[in-house]
Amino acid sequence: MKSSLYPAQDLHRRVLVWALKLKVNPRRVRVQAMRRKWGSCSSAGTVTLAIDLLDQDTRFQDYVIVHELLHLRYATHGRMFKALMSAHVPGWRAMAARQISAA
Ligand SMILES: [Zn+2]
């Protein structure tokens, strides 16, 4: 695939592909600067991803995307949440500690 002129749009597209796969329906997806977290999910269904994810590998991007999208179904990191993480992003636990730079 050709690299895109609009990497943030690629991230967006990735979220939509995962949303279909996970059968969840985010109301809104935003990619923006975030200082402390790679992503968030509001109870109103807005998924926000850190623009800094564009500098990370796609596997890590998927980890953050799947994590936030699963919050549309599960509020907490319970047993089902973790089981689905493992099913969709094998090895996710190794990525869980990666910090966003606090620049
Ligand atoms: Zn979480």
Tab-separated table of C-alpha atoms and ligand atoms in Angstrom, residues 67-68 71 75-77 81, ligand 1:
chain	number	residue	atom	x	y	z
A	67	HIS	CA	-8.420	-1.202	23.863
A	68	GLU	CA	-10.441	1.986	23.430
A	71	HIS	CA	-14.481	0.241	26.251
A	75	ALA	CA	-16.346	0.011	31.122
A	76	THR	CA	-13.618	-1.753	33.070
A	77	HIS	CA	-10.649	-3.987	32.323
A	81	PHE	CA	-12.231	-7.246	28.295
B	1	ZN	ZN	-8.838	1.196	29.463
